[in-house]
GROMACS .gro file of C-alpha atoms in nm:
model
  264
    1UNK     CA    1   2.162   0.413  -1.875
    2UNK     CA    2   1.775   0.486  -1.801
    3UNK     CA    3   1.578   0.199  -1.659
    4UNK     CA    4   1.227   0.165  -1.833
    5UNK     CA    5   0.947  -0.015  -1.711
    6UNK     CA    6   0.732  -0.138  -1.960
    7UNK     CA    7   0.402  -0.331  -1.855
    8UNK     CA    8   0.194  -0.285  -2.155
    9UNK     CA    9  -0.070  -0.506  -2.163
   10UNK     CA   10  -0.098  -0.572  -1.862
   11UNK     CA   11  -0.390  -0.560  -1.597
   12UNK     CA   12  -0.379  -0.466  -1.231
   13UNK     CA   13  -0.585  -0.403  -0.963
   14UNK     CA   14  -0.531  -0.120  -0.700
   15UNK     CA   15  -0.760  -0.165  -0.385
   16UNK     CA   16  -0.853   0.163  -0.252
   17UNK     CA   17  -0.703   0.338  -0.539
   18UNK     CA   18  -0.939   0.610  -0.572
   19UNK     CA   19  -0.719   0.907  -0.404
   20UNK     CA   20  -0.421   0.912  -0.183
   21UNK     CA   21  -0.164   0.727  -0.233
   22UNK     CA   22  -0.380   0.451  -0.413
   23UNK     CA   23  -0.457   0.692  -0.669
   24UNK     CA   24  -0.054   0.766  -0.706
   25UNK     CA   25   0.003   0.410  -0.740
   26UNK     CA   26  -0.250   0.326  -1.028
   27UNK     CA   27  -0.108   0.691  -1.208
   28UNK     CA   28   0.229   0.514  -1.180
   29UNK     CA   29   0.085   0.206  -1.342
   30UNK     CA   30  -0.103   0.372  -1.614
   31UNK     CA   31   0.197   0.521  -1.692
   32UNK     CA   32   0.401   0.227  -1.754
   33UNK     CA   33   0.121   0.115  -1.998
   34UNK     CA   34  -0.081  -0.131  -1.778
   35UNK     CA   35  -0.452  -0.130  -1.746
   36UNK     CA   36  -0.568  -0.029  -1.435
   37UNK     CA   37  -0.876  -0.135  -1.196
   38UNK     CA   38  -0.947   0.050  -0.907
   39UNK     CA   39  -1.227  -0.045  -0.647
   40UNK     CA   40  -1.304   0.128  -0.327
   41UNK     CA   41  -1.690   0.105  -0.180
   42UNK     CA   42  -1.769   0.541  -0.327
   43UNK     CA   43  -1.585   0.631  -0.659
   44UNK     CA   44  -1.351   0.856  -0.738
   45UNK     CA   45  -1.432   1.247  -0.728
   46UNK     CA   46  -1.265   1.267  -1.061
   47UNK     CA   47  -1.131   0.992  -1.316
   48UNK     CA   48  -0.796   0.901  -1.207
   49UNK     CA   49  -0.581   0.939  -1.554
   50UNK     CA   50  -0.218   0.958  -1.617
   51UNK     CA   51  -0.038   0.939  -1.986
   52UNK     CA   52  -0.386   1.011  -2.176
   53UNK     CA   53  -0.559   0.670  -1.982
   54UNK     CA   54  -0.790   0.594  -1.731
   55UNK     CA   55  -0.827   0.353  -1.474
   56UNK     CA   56  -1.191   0.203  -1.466
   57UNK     CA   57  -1.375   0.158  -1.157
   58UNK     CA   58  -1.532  -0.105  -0.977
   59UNK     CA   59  -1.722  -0.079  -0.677
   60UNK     CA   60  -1.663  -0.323  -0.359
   61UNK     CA   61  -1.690  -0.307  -0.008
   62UNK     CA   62  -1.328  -0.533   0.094
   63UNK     CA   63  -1.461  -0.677   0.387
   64UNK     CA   64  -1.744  -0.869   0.232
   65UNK     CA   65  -1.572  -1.168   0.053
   66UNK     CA   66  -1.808  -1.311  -0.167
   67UNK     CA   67  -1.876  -0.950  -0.332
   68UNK     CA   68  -1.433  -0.938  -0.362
   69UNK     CA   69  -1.442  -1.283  -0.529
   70UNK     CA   70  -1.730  -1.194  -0.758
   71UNK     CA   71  -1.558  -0.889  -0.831
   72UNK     CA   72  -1.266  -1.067  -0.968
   73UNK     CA   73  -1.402  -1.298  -1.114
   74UNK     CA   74  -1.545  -0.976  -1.335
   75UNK     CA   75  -1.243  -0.841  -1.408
   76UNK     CA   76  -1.049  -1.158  -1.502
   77UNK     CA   77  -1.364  -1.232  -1.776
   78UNK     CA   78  -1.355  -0.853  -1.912
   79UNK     CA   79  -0.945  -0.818  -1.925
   80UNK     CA   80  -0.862  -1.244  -1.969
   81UNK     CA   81  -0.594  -1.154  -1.713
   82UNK     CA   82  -0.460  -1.011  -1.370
   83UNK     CA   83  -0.100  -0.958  -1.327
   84UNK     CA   84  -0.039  -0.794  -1.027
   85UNK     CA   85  -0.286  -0.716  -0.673
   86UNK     CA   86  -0.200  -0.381  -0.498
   87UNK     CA   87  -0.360  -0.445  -0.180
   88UNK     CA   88  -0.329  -0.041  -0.038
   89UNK     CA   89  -0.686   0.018   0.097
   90UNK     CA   90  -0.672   0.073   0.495
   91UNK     CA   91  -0.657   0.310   0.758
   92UNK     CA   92  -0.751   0.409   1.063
   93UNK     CA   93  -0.867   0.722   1.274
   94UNK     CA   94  -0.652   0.862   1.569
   95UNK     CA   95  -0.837   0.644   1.873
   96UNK     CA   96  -0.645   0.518   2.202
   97UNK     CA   97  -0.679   0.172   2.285
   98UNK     CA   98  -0.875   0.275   2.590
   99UNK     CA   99  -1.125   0.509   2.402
  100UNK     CA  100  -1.336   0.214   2.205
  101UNK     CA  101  -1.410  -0.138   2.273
  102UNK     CA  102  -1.270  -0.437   2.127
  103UNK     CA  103  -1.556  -0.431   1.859
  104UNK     CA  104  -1.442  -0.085   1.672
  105UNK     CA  105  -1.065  -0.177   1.733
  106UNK     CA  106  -1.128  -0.528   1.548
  107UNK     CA  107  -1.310  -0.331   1.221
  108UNK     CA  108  -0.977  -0.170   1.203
  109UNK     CA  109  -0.809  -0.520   1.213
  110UNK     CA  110  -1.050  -0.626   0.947
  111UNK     CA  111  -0.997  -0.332   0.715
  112UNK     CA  112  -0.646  -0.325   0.701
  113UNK     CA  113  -0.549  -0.752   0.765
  114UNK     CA  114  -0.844  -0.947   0.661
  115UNK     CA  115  -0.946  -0.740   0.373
  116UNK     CA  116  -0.626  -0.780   0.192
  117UNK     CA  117  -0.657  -1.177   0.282
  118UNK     CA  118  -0.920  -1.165   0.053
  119UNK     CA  119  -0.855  -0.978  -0.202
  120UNK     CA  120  -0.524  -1.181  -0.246
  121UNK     CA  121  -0.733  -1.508  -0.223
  122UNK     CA  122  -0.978  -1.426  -0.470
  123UNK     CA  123  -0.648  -1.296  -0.677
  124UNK     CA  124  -0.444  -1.676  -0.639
  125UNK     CA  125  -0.714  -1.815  -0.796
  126UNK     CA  126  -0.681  -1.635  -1.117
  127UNK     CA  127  -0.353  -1.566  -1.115
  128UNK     CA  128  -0.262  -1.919  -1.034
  129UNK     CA  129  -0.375  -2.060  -1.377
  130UNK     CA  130  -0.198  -1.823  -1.587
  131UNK     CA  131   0.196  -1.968  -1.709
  132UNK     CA  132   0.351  -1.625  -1.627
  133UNK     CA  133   0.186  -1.622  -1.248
  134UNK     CA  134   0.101  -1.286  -1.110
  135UNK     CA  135   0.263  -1.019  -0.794
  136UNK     CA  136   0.048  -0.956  -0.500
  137UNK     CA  137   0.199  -0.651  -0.331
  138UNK     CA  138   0.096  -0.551   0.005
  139UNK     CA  139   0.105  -0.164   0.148
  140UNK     CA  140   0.242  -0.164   0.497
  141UNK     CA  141   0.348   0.061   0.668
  142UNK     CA  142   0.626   0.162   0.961
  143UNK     CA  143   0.300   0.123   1.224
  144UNK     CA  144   0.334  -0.255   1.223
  145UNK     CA  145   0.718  -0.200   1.316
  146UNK     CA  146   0.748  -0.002   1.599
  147UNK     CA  147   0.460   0.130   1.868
  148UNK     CA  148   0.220   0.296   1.742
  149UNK     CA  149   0.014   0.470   2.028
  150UNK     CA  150  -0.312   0.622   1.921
  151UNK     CA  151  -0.327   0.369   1.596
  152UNK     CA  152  -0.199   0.083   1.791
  153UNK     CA  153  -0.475  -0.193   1.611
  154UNK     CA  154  -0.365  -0.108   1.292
  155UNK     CA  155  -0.029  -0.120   1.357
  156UNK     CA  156  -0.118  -0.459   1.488
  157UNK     CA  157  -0.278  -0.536   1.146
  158UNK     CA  158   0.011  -0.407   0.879
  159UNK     CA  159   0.314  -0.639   1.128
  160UNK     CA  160   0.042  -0.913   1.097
  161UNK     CA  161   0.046  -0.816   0.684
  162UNK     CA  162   0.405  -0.805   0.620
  163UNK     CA  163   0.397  -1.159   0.776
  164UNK     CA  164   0.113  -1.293   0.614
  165UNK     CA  165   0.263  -1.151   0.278
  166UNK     CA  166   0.615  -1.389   0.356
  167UNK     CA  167   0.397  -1.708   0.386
  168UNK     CA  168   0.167  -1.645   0.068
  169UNK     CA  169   0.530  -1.589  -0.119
  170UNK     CA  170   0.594  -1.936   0.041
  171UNK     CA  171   0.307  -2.112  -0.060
  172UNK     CA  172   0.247  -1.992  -0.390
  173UNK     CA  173   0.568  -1.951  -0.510
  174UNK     CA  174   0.743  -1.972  -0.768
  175UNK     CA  175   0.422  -1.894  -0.953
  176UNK     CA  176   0.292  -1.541  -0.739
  177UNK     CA  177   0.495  -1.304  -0.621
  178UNK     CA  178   0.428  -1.139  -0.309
  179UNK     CA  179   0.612  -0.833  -0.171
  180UNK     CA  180   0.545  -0.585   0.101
  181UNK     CA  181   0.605  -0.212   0.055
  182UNK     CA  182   0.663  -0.060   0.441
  183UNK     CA  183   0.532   0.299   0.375
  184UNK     CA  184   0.647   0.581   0.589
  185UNK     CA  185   0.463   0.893   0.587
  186UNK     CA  186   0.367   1.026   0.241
  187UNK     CA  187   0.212   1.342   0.172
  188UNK     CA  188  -0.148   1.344   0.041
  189UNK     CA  189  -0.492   1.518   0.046
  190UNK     CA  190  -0.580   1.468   0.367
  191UNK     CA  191  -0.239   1.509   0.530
  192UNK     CA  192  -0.349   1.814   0.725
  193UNK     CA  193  -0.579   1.582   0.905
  194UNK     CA  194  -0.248   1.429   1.079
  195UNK     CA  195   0.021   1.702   1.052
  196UNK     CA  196  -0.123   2.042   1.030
  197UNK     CA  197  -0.078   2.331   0.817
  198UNK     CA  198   0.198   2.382   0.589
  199UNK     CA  199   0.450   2.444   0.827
  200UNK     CA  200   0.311   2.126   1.025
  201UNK     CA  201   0.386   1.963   0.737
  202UNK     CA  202   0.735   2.095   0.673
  203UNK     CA  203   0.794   2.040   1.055
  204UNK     CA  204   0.704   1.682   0.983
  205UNK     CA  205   0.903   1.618   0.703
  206UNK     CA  206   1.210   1.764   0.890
  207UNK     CA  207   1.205   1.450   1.113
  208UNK     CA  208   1.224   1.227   0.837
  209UNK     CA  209   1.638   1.186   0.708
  210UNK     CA  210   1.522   1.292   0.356
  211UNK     CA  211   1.369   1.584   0.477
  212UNK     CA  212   1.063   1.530   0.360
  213UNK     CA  213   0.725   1.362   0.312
  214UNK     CA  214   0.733   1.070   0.041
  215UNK     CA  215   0.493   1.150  -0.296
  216UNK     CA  216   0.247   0.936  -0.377
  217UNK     CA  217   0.378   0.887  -0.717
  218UNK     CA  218   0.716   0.766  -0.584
  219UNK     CA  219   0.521   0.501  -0.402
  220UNK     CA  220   0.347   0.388  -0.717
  221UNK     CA  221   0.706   0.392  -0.900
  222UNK     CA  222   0.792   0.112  -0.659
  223UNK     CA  223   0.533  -0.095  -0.667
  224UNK     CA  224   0.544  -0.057  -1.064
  225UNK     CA  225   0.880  -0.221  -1.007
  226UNK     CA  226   0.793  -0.476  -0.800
  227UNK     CA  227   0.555  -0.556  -1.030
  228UNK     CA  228   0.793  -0.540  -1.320
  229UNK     CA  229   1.018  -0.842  -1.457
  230UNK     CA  230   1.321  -0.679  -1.307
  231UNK     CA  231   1.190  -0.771  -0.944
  232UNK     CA  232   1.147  -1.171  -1.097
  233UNK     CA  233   1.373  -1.242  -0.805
  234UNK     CA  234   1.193  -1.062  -0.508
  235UNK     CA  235   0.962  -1.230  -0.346
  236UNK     CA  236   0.913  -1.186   0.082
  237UNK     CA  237   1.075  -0.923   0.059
  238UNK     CA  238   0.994  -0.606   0.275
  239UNK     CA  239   1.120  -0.298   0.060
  240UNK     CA  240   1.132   0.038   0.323
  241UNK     CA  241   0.990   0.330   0.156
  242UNK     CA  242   1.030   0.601   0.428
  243UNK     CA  243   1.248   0.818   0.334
  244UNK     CA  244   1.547   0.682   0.590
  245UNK     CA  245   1.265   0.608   0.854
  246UNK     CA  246   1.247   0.841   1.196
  247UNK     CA  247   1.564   0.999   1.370
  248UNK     CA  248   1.587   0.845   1.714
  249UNK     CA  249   1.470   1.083   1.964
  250UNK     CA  250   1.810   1.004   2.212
  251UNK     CA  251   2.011   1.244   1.977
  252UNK     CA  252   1.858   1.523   1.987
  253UNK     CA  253   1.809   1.440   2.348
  254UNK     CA  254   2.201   1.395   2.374
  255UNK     CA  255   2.257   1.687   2.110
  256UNK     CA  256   2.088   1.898   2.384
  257UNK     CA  257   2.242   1.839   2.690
  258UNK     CA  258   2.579   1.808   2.544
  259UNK     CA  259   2.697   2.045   2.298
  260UNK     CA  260   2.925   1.946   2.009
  261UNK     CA  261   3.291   2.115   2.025
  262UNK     CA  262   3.229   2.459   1.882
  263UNK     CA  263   2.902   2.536   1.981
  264UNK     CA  264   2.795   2.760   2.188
   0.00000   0.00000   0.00000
């Protein structure tokens, strides 16, 4: 039996959504037959379509709240609705903690933490007077779970989002919805900035228990479910999209010094 995800006539909003995975997250959602706004501060290089549609643009620089709230307070008057927040702009470049002050590290912080704060605030308040509610979903990332050397303030940011995401499901439930996706790595245009060629890429992906890199489309595919009635019941929730995460480095390690029976 196929499981179809219909959100026709819907509306959401993907935050950074202009390539990347935030592009392959608002495909996923055009697909399912939602309307799609995407805002970043520059626009897309080209339209962002999937299924013969087109997400419109919007933009917004995330860290300056009053231009957020006006900007969905635009939306909600063009569409008369909002049904789900995909808060996935962020990032950060490779810096150690030692090679910037606390001033660059704490732009980081805001970019990936407080920016999402307010898009999700300026998101309750529409979302809050509609009967059916709305689904804030939050892009984290395995960073905030483990140490992240090299990218260690926005890992600091993304554990401080997957908790912020379980008290907004707190507060606003049962109205809003809010869920945490905890991305792995996923495979994009500007993957050869982190891993390389193609063979860095393929050596990469070998580390990862599914062999390789996630798509951006099969992030958007979960996050179309979250945002779907069959997820009514998630909310706080932390859903792992990384492929079966990292192998731990002790078993190759072991592997190593200690031959399995057979070997040679």
């Amino acid at each position: 039996m196929s499981l179809t995800l219909d959100l026709s006539g819907q509306l959401a909003v993907v935050t950074g959504g202009t390539r990347g995975v935030g592009a392959g997250i608002a495909r996923a959602f055009l697909r399912a037959g939602s309307d799609v706004v995407i805002c970043a501060r520059r626009p897309p290089e080209a339209p962002v379509t999937a299924a013969g549609r087109s997400a419109r643009f919007h933009s917004v620089d995330l860290r300056e709240p009053e231009a957020v709230q006006a900007l969905f307070a635009r939306v909600a008057a063009a569409h008369g609705r909002l049904d789900c927040l995909v808060n996935n702009a962020g990032g950060t470049p490779y810096r150690l903690l030692g090679q910037a002050d606390a001033a660059r590290h704490a732009r980081v912080v805001a970019l990936n933490l407080l920016a999402p704060l307010t898009a999700s605030l300026a998101a309750y308040e529409v979302m809050r007077q509609q009967p059916a509610g709305g689904a804030v979903i939050m892009i984290g990332s395995v960073s905030g779970t483990r140490p992240s050397p090299g990218t260690a303030a926005y890992g600091a940011a993304k554990a401080g989002l997957e908790n912020l995401a379980r008290s907004m499901a707190v507060e606003w439930a049962p109205r809003i919805r809010v869920n945490t996706l905890v991305l792995g790595m996923v495979r994009t245009e500007l993957s050869a900035l982190h891993y390389g060629d193609e063979a860095g890429l393929a050596a990469v992906g070998a580390t990862v228990p599914a062999g390789r890199l996630a798509e951006p489309a099969e992030v958007g595919d979960a996050c179309v479910f979250l945002a779907s009635d069959r997820a009514a019941y998630l909310s706080g929730a932390s859903l792992l999209v990384h492929g079966g995460g990292e192998r731990p480095a002790f078993l190759d390690a072991a592997t190593a010094n200690h031959p399995t029976p057979g070997d040679p």
